[in-house]
XYZ file of C-alpha atoms in Angstrom:
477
model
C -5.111 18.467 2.229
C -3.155 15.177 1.003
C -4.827 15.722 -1.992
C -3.069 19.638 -2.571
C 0.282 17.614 -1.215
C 0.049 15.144 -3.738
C 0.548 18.026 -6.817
C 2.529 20.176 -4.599
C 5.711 17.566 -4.190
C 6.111 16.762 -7.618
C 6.023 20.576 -8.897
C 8.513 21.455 -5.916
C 11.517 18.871 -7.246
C 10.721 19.460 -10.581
C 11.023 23.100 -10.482
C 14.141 23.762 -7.706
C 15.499 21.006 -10.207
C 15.321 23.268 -13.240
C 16.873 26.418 -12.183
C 19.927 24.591 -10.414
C 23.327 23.976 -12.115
C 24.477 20.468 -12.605
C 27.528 20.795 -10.362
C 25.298 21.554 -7.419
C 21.789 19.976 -8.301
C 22.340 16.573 -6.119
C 23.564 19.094 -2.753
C 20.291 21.596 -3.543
C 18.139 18.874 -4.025
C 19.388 17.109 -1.092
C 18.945 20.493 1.256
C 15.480 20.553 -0.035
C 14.480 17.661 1.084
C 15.957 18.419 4.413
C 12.881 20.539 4.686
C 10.561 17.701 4.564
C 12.188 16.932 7.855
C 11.781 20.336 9.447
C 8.512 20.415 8.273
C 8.327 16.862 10.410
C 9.598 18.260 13.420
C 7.758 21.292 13.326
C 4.610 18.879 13.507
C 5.188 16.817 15.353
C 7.021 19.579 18.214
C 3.333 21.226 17.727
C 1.581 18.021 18.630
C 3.854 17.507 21.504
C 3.252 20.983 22.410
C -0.401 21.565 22.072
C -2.815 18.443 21.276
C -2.136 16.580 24.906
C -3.421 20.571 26.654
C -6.945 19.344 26.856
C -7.095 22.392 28.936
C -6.449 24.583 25.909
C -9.831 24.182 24.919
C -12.807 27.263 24.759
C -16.345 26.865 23.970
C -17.920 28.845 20.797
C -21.519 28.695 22.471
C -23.074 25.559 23.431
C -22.366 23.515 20.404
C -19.266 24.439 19.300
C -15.926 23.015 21.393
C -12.571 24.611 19.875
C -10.440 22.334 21.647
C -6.613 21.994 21.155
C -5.815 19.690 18.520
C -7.575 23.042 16.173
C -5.176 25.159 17.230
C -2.796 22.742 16.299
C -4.353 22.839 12.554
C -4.200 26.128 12.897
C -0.303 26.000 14.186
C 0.536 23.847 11.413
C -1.071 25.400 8.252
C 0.860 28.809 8.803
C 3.756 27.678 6.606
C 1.447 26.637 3.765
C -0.170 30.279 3.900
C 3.677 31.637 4.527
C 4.629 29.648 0.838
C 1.643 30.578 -0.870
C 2.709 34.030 -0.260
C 6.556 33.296 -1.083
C 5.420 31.960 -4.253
C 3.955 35.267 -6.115
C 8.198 36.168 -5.999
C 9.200 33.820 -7.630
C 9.914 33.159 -11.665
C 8.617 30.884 -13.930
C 10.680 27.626 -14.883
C 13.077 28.585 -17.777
C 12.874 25.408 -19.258
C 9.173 25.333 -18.929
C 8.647 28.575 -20.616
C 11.599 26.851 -23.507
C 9.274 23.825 -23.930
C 6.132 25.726 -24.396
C 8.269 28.151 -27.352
C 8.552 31.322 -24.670
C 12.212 32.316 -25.478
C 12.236 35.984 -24.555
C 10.600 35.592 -20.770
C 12.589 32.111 -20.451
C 15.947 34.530 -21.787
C 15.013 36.925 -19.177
C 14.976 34.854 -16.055
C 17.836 33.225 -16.738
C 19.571 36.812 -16.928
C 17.904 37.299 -13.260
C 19.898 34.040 -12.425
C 22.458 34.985 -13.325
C 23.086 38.538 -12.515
C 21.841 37.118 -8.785
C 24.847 34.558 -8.566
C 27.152 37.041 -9.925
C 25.959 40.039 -7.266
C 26.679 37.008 -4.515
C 30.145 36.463 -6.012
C 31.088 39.805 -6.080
C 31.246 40.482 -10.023
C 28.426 42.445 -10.045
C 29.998 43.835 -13.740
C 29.892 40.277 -15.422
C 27.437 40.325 -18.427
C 25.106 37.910 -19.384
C 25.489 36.288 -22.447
C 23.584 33.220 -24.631
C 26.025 31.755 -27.530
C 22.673 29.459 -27.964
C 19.576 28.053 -27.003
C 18.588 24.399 -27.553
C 14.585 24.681 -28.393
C 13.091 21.470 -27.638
C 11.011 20.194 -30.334
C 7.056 21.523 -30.148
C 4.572 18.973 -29.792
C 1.487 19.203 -31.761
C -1.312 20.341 -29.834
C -4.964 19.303 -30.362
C -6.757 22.884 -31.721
C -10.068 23.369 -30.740
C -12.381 24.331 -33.895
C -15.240 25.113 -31.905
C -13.655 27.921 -30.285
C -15.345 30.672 -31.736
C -18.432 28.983 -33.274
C -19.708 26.347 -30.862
C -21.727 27.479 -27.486
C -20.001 28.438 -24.019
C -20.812 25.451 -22.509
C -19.520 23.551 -25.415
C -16.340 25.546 -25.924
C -15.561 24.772 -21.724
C -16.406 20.856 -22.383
C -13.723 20.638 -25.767
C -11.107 22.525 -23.443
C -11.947 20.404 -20.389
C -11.668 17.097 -22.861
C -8.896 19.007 -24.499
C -6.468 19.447 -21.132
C -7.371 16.124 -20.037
C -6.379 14.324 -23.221
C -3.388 15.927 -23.296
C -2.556 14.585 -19.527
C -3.012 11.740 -20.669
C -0.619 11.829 -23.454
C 1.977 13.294 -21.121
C 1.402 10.307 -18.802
C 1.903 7.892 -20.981
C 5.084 9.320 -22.541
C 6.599 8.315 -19.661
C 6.432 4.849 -20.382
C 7.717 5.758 -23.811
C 11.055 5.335 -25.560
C 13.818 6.614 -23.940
C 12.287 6.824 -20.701
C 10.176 3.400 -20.514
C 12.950 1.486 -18.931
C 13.805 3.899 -16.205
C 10.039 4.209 -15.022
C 9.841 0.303 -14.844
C 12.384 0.394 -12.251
C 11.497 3.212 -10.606
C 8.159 2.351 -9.906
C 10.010 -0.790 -8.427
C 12.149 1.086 -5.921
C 9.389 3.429 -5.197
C 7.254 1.145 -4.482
C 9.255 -1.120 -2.588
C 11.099 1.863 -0.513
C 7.768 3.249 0.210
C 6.407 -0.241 1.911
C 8.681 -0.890 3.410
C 9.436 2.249 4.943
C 5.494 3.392 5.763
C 4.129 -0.136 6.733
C 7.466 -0.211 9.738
C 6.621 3.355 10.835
C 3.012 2.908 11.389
C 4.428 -1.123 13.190
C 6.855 0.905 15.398
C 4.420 3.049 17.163
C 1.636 0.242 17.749
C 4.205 -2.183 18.808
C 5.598 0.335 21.685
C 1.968 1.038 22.246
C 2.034 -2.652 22.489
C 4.634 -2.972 25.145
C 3.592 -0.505 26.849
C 0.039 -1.888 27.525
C 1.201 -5.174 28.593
C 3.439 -3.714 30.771
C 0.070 -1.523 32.233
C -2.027 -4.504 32.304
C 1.023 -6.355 34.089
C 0.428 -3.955 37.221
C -3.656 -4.175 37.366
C -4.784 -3.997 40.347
C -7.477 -6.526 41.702
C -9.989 -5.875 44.754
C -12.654 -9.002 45.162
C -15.782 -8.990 47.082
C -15.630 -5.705 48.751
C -18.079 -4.476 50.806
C -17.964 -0.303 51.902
C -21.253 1.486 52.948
C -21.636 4.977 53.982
C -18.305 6.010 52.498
C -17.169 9.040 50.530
C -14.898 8.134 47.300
C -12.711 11.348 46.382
C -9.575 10.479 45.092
C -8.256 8.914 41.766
C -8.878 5.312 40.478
C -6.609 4.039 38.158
C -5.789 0.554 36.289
C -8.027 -1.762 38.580
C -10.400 -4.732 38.654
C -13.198 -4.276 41.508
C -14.953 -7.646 41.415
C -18.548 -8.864 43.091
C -18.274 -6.201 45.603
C -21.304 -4.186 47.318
C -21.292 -0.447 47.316
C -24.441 0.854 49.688
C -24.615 4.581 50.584
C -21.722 5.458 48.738
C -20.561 8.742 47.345
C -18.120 8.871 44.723
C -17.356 13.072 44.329
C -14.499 14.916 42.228
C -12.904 11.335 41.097
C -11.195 10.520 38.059
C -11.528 6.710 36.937
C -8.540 5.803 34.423
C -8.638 1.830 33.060
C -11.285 0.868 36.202
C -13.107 -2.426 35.573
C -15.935 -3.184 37.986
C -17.490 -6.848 37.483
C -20.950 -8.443 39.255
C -20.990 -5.582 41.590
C -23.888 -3.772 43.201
C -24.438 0.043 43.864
C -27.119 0.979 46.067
C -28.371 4.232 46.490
C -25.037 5.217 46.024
C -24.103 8.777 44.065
C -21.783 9.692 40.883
C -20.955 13.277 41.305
C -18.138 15.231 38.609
C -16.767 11.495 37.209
C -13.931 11.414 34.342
C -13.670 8.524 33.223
C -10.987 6.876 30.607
C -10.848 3.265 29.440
C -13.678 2.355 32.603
C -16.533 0.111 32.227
C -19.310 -1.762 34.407
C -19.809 -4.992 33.503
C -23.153 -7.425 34.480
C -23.455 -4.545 37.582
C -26.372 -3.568 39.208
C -27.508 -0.050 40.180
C -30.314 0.542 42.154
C -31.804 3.983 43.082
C -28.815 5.462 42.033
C -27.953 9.132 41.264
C -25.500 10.325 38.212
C -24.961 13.890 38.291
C -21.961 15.736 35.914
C -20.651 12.703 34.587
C -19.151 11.224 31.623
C -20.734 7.701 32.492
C -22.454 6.953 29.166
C -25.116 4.182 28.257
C -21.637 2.687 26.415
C -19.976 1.866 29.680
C -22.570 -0.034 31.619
C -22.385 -3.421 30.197
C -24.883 -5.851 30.377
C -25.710 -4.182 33.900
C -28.802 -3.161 35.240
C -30.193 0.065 35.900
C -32.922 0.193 38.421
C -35.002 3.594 39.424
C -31.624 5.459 38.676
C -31.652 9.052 37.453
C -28.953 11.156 35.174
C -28.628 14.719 35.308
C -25.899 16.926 33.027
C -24.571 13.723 31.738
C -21.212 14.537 29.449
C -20.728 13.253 25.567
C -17.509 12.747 23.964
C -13.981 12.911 24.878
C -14.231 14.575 28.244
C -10.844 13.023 29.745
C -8.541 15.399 30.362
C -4.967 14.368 28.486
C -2.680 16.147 31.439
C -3.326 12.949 33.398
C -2.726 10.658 29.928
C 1.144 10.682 30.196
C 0.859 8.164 27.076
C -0.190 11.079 24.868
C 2.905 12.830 25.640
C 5.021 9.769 24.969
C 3.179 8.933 21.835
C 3.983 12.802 20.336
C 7.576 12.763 21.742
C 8.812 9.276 20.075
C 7.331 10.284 17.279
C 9.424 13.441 17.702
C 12.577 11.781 18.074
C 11.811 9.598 15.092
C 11.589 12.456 13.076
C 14.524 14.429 14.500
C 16.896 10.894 14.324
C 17.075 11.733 9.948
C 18.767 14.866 10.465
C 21.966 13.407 10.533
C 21.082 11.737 7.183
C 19.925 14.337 5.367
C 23.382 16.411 6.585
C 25.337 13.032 5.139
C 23.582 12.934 1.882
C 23.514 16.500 0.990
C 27.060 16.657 1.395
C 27.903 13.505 -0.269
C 25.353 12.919 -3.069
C 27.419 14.622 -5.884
C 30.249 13.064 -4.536
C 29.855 9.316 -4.341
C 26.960 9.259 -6.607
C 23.093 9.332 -6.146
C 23.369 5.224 -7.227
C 25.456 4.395 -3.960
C 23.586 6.371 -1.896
C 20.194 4.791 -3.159
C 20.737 1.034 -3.215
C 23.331 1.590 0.019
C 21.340 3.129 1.997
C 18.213 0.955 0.971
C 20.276 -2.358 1.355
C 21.717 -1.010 5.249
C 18.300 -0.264 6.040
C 17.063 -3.682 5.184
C 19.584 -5.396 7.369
C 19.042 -3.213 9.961
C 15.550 -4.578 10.377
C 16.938 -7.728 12.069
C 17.485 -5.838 14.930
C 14.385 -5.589 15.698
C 14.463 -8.835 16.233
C 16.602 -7.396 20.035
C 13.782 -5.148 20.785
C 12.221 -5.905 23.806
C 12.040 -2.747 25.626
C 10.166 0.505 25.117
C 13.996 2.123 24.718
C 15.533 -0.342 22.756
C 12.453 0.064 19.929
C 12.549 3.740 20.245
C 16.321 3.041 19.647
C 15.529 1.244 16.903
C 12.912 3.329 15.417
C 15.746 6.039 14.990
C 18.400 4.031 13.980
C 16.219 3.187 10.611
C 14.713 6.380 10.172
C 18.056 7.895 9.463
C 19.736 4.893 7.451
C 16.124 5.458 5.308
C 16.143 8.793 4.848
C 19.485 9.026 2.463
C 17.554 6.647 -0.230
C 14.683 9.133 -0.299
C 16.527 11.977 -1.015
C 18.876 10.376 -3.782
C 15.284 8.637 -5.065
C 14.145 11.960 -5.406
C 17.209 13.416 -7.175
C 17.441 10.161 -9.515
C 13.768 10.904 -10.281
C 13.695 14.802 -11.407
C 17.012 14.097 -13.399
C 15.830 10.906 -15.630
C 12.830 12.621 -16.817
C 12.932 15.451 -19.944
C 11.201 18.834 -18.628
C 8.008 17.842 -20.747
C 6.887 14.829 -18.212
C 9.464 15.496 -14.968
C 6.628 16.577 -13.293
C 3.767 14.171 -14.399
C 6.564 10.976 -14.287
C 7.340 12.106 -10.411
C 3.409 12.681 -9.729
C 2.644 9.193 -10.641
C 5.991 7.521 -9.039
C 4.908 9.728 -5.984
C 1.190 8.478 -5.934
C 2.319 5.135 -6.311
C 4.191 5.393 -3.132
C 1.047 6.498 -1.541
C -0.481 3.730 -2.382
C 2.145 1.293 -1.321
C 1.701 2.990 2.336
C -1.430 2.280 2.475
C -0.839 -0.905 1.519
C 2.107 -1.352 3.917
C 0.144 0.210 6.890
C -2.749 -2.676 6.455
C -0.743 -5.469 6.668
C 2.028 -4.528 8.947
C -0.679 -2.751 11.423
C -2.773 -6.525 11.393
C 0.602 -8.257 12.420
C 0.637 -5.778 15.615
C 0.938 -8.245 18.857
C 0.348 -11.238 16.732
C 4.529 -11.692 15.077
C 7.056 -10.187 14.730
C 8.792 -12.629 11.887
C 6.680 -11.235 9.393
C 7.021 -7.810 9.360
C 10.787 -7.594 10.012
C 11.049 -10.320 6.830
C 9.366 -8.652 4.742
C 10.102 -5.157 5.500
C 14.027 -6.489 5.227
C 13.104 -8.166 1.950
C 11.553 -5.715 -0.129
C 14.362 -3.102 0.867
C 17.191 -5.215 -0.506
C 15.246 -6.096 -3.748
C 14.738 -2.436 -4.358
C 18.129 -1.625 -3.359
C 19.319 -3.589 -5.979
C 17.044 -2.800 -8.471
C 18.021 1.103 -7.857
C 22.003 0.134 -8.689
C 20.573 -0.645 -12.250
C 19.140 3.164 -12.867
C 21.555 4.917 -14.738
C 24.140 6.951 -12.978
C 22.798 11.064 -13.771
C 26.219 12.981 -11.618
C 27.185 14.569 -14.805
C 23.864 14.427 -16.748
C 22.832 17.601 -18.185
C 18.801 17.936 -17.799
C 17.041 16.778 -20.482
């Protein structure tokens, strides 16, 4: 799946990029990058929706569990099926068919372009006419000799070397005269944009994960030495430390446990009957001619205790905990929910200001506004104000991606716009990753760090983006 993202994103921009006229590329551009954000929200609504309905769950015999988080795969992959459909009506690039010396079918769509925009202007009569076309110069392509004499085998291995050599050639034009300059920076404020803005979304999340277990541990609840015989246990445990306490005769029936420690206790000839369990554990506890029947007690959970003439019947692998009672899960989906929806107003602003003030401002503006609003983070102290937070730099972020990605289709010539943006886009892949290591290790541990650096690198590639040329009234190459 990432890997089928990774060559769908660059072919997207570069090919919306090529039918579009100059006047109105930065707005289109901008509009389609708005649908990176509803394709966002319509994730993560679906997660919200679906994944925490452990209940949504059916069984496909005895092995198979189709629980909810498929159906969410499902949910989420009908738009890719929807496009792959959409795309079978749609032309071929004009420019691409120009580069690769196709001048009647590259004349013909561009009459379909423009008898379209004239229908929707209502000059239906308008003709289509060409003074010229500019042919771009042909590149020499490598010829394969053994086409007709060598073996099939051997004619698929000289076009497999064949397509891949000439990759590579298209790859490294981009670090070629007149373009060499532009990738160099590029590749800085990709990189840098990309690090930054990755490594803080994956720190956001963990650190209001953070809070929101110290604030759970904060109310633990801690019972010490108890003794209870003959006594029936049917209700709900949850977020508690039982400590050297004696359990004789016991029944524990129908009970969920939910973050229960016990510690240096003793069962005897006690029963577990239907247990869910979450986050529970025994620790150095004794169990002695005790019965475990329909439970999801594993061998995991009893640590360093002692089982003594104990039996286990039905006993319940995997995630058996059932999320309705999680409330965190819904939290977890619906901040990241909110994060998402907070770059709407963004993408609104830059789509209707990008040919306007420039793709240049936009870029190191919004990069250098998001950088200083990481010191606020320094204020964050509640679940709120981080959530606050969170949204706040999502949508001061979201303008420099969209005027990075018109910047990016519109310094490249059609012959490597789509292999310079694949590489600039893996790049920032990589620089995720890399961001998501080291800001998730600095979880609980500083906060200095991250909010430095993350501040940092934004501002340096802010300013490094003010030095791409300016492309408002550039004509495609």
């Amino acid at each position: 799946s990432p890997f089928s993202i990774g060559g769908a994103v660059p072919t997207v921009f570069s090919y919306f990029s090529e039918v579009l006229a100059r006047e109105k590329r930065g707005e289109h551009l901008s509009w389609l990058c708005m649908f990176w954000m509803i394709g966002g929200i319509y994730a993560s609504a679906m997660a919200w929706a679906i994944i925490p309905h452990y209940g949504w769950s059916f069984s496909m015999g005895s092995a198979y569990q189709f629980h909810s988080w498929r159906v969410f795969v499902i949910v989420c992959a009908l738009p890719c099926v929807s496009s792959v459909v959409a795309l079978t009506f749609m032309p071929e690039s004009p420019r691409f068919l120009l580069e690769v010396g196709k001048h009647d079918e590259a004349w013909m769509i561009l009459k379909q372009i423009h008898d379209t925009n004239m229908r929707a202007r209502g000059q239906p009569e308008k003709v289509f006419t060409v003074n010229r076309i500019k042919t771009p110069k042909q590149i020499d392509e490598l010829i394969e000799i053994e086409s007709d004499t060598g073996t099939w085998y051997r004619r698929c291995f000289v076009r497999i070397r064949t397509e891949l050599y000439g990759i590579w050639l298209t790859f490294m034009r981009c670090f070629n005269y007149p373009v060499k300059d532009n990738t160099i920076k590029l590749t800085a404020v990709w990189f840098t944009l990309s690090f930054g803005y990755y490594g803080l979304s994956v720190w956001f999340p963990d650190v209001i994960k953070h809070l929101q277990s110290d604030e759970y541990a904060s109310r633990v609840k801690h019972f010490r030495n108890e003794e209870v015989s003959h006594f029936v246990f049917n209700f709900t445990l949850e977020n508690q430390i039982h400590s050297n306490g004696e359990y004789i005769n016991d029944r524990f029936i129908m009970m969920k446990f939910k973050s229960v420690t016990f510690e240096d206790s003793l069962f005897k000839n006690c029963v577990f009957e239907d247990i869910t369990s979450l986050n529970t554990y025994f620790r150095n506890c004794t169990f002695v001619n005790t019965t475990f029947y329909n439970t999801d007690l594993e061998q995991y959970k009893f640590v360093d205790s002692e089982l003594i003439n104990c039996t286990f019947f039905h006993i319940r692998t995997g995630c058996q905990i059932s999320f309705d009672d999680d409330y965190s899960a819904y939290w977890i989906y619906f901040v990241n929910f909110l994060g998402t929806l907070a770059v709407l107003p963004g993408n609104i602003v830059s789509a209707l200001l990008m040919d306007r003030i420039g793709r240049l401002t936009m870029l190191g503006g919004s990069m250098v506004l998001s950088g200083i609003s990481c010191f606020f983070l320094w204020f964050g102290t509640s679940e709120s104000m981080m959530i606050g937070m969170l949204c706040l730099y999502n949508g001061l972020t979201i303008s420099a991606w969209n005027s990075l990605d018109v910047i990016t289709v519109e310094l490249y010539p059609t012959d490597r716009r789509a292999t310079g943006f694949g590489f600039l886009n893996a790049l920032c892949k990589a620089a995720a990753v890399l961001g998501n290591l080291i800001f998730g290790s600095l979880v609980g541990i500083t906060k200095a760090i991250p909010i430095l650096l993350a501040s940092t690198v934004l501002v340096c590639g802010g300013l490094v983006g003010l030095r791409l040329p300016d492309t408002r009234t550039q004509v495609l190459m």
